[in-house]
Short mmCIF file of N, CA, C and O in Angstrom, two decimals:
data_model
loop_
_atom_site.label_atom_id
_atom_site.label_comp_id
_atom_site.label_asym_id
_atom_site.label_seq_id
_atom_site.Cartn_x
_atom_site.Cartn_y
_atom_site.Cartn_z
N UNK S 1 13.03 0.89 -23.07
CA UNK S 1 12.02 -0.15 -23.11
C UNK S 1 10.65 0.48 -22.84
O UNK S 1 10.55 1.41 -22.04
N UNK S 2 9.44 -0.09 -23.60
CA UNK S 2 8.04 0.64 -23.57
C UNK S 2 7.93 0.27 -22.12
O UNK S 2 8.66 -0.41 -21.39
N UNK S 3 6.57 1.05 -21.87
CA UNK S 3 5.92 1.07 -20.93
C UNK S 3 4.87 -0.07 -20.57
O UNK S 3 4.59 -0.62 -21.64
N UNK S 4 4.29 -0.55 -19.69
CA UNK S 4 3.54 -1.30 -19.80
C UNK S 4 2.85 -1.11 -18.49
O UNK S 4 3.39 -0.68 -17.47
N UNK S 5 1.74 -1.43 -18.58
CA UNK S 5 0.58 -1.53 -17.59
C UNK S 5 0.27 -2.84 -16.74
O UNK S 5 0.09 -3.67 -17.64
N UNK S 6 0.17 -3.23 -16.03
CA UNK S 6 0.42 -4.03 -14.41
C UNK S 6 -1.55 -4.67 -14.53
O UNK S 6 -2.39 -4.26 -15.34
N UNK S 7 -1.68 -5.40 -13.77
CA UNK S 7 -2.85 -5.85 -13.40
C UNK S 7 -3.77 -4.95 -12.17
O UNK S 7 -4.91 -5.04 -11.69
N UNK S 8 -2.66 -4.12 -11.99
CA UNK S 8 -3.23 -2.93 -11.10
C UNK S 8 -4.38 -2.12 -11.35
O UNK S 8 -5.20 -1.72 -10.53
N UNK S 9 -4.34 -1.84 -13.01
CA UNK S 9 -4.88 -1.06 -13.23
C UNK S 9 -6.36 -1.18 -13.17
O UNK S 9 -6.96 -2.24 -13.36
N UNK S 10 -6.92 -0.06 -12.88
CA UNK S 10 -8.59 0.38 -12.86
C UNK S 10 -9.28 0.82 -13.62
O UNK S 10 -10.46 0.97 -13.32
N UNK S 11 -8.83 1.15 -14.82
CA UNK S 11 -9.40 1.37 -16.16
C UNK S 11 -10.32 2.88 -15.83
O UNK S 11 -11.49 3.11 -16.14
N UNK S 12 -9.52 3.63 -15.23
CA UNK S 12 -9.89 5.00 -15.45
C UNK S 12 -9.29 5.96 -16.56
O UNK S 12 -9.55 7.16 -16.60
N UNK S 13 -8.62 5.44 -17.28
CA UNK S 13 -8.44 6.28 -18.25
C UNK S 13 -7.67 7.14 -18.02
O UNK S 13 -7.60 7.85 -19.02
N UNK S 14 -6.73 7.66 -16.89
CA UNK S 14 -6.32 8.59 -16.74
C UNK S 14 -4.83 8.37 -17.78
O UNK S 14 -4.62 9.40 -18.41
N UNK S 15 -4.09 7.58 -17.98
CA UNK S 15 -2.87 7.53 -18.64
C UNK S 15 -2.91 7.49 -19.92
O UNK S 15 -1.80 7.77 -20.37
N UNK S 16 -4.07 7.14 -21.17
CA UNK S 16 -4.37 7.22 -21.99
C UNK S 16 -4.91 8.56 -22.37
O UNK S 16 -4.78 8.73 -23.58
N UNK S 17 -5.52 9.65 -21.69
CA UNK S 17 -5.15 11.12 -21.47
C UNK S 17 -4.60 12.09 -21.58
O UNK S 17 -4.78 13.25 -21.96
N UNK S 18 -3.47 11.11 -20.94
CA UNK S 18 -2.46 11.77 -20.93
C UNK S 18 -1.07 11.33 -21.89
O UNK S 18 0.01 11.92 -21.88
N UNK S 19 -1.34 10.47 -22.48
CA UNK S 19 -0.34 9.84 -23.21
C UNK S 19 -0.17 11.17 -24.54
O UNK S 19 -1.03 11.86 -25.08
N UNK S 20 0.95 11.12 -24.67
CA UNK S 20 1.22 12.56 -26.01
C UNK S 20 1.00 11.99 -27.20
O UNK S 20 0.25 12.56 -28.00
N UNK S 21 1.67 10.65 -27.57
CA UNK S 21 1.56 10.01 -29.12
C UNK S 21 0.44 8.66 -28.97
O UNK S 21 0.53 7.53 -29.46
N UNK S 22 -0.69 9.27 -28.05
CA UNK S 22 -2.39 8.02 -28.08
C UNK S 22 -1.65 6.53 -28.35
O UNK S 22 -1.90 5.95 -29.41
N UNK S 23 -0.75 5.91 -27.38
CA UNK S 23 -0.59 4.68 -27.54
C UNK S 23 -0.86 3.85 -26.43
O UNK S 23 -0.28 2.78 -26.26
N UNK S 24 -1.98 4.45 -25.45
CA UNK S 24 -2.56 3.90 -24.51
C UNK S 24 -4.35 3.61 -25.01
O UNK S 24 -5.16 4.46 -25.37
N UNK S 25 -4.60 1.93 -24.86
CA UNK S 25 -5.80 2.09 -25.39
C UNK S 25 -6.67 1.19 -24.72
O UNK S 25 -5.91 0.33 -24.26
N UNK S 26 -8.08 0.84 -24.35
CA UNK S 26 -8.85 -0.09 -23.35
C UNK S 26 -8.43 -1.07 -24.03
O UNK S 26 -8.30 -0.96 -25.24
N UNK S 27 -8.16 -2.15 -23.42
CA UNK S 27 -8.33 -3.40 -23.71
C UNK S 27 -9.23 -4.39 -22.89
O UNK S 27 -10.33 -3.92 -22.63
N UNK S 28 -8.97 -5.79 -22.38
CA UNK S 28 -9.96 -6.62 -21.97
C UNK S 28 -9.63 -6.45 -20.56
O UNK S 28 -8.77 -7.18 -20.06
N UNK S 29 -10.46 -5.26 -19.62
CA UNK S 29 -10.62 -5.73 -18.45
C UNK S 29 -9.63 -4.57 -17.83
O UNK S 29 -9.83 -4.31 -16.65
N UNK S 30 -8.37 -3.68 -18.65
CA UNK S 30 -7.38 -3.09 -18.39
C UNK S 30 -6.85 -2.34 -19.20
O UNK S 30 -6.56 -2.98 -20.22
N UNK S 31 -6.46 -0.90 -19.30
CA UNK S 31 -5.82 -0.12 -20.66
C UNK S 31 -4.63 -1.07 -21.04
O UNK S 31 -4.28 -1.93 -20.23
N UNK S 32 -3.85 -0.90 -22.53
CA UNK S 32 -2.65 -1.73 -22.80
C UNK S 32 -2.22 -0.50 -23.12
O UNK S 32 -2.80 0.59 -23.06
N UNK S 33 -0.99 -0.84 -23.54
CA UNK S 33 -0.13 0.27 -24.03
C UNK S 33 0.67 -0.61 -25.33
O UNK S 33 1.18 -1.71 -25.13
N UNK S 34 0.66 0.08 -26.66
CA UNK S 34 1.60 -0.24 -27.85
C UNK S 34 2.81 -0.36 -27.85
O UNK S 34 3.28 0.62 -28.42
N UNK S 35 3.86 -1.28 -27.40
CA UNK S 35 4.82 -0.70 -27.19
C UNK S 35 5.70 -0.29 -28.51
O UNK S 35 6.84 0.14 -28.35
N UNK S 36 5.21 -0.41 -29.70
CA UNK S 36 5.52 0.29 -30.85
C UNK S 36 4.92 2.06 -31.20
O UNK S 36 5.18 2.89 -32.07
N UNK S 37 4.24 2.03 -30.28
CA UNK S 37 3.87 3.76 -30.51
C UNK S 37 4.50 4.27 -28.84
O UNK S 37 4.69 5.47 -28.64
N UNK S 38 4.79 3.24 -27.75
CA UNK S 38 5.08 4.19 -26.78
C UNK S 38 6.96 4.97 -27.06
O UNK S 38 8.04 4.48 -27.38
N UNK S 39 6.55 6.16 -26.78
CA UNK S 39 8.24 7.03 -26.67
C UNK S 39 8.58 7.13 -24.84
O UNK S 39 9.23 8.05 -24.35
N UNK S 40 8.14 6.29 -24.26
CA UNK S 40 8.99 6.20 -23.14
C UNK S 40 8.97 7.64 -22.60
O UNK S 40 10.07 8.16 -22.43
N UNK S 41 8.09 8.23 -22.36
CA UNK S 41 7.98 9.81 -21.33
C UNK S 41 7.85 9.77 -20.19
O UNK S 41 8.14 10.66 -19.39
N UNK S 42 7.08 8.04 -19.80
CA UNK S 42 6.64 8.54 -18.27
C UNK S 42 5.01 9.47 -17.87
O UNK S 42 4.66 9.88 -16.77
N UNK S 43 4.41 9.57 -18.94
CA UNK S 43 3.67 10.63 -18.76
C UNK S 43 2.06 9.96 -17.99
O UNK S 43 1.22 10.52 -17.28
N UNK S 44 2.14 8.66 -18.48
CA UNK S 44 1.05 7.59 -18.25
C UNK S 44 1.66 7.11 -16.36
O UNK S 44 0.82 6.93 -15.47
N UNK S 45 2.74 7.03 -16.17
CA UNK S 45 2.96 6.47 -14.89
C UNK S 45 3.12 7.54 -14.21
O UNK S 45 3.12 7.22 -13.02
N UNK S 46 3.30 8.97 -14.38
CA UNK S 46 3.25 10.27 -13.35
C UNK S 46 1.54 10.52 -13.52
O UNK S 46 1.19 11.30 -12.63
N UNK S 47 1.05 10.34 -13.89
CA UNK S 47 -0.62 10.48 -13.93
C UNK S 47 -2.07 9.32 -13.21
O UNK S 47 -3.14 9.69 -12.72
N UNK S 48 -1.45 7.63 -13.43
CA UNK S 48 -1.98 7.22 -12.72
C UNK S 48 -1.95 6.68 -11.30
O UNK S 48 -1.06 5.98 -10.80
N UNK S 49 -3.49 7.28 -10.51
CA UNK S 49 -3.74 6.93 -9.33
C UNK S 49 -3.09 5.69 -8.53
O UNK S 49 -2.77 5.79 -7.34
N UNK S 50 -2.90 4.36 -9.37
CA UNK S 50 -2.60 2.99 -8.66
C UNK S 50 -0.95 2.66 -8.92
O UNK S 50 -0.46 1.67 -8.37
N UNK S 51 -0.05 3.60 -9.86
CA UNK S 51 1.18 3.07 -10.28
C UNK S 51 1.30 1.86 -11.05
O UNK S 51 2.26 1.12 -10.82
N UNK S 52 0.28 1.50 -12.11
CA UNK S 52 -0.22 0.18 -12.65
C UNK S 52 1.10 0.47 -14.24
O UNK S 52 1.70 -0.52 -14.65
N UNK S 53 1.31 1.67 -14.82
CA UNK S 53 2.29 1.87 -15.82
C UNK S 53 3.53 1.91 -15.45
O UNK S 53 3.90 3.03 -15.08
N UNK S 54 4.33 1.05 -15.42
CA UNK S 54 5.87 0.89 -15.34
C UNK S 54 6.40 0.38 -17.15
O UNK S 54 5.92 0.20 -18.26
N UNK S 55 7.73 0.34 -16.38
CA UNK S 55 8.63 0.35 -17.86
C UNK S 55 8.90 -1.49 -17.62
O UNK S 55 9.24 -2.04 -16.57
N UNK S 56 8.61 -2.13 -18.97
CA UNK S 56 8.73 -3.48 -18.71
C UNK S 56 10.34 -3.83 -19.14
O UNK S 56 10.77 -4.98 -19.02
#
């Protein structure tokens, strides 16, 4: 199951960065994540500061 981003987030950009296939992108107020481009790595939730990317 994709990843998804929490209301946690702070919109630093750090998981969109780091994302390998760019399916992290700003949205209104909070990054979203595609869950048609995410491959489930983890790479967005080992990178951000608040733990706002979990697996939905």
């Amino acid at each position: 199951m994709a990843y998804k981003i929490s209301d946690e987030c702070i919109s630093c950009g750090a998981c969109a960065a780091e994302c390998p296939v760019s399916a992290i992108s700003e949205g209104d107020g909070k990054y979203e994540i595609n869950p048609d481009t995410c491959i489930e790595c983890g790479a967005c939730a080992e990178t951000c500061p608040v733990g706002a990317p979990a697996q939905a």
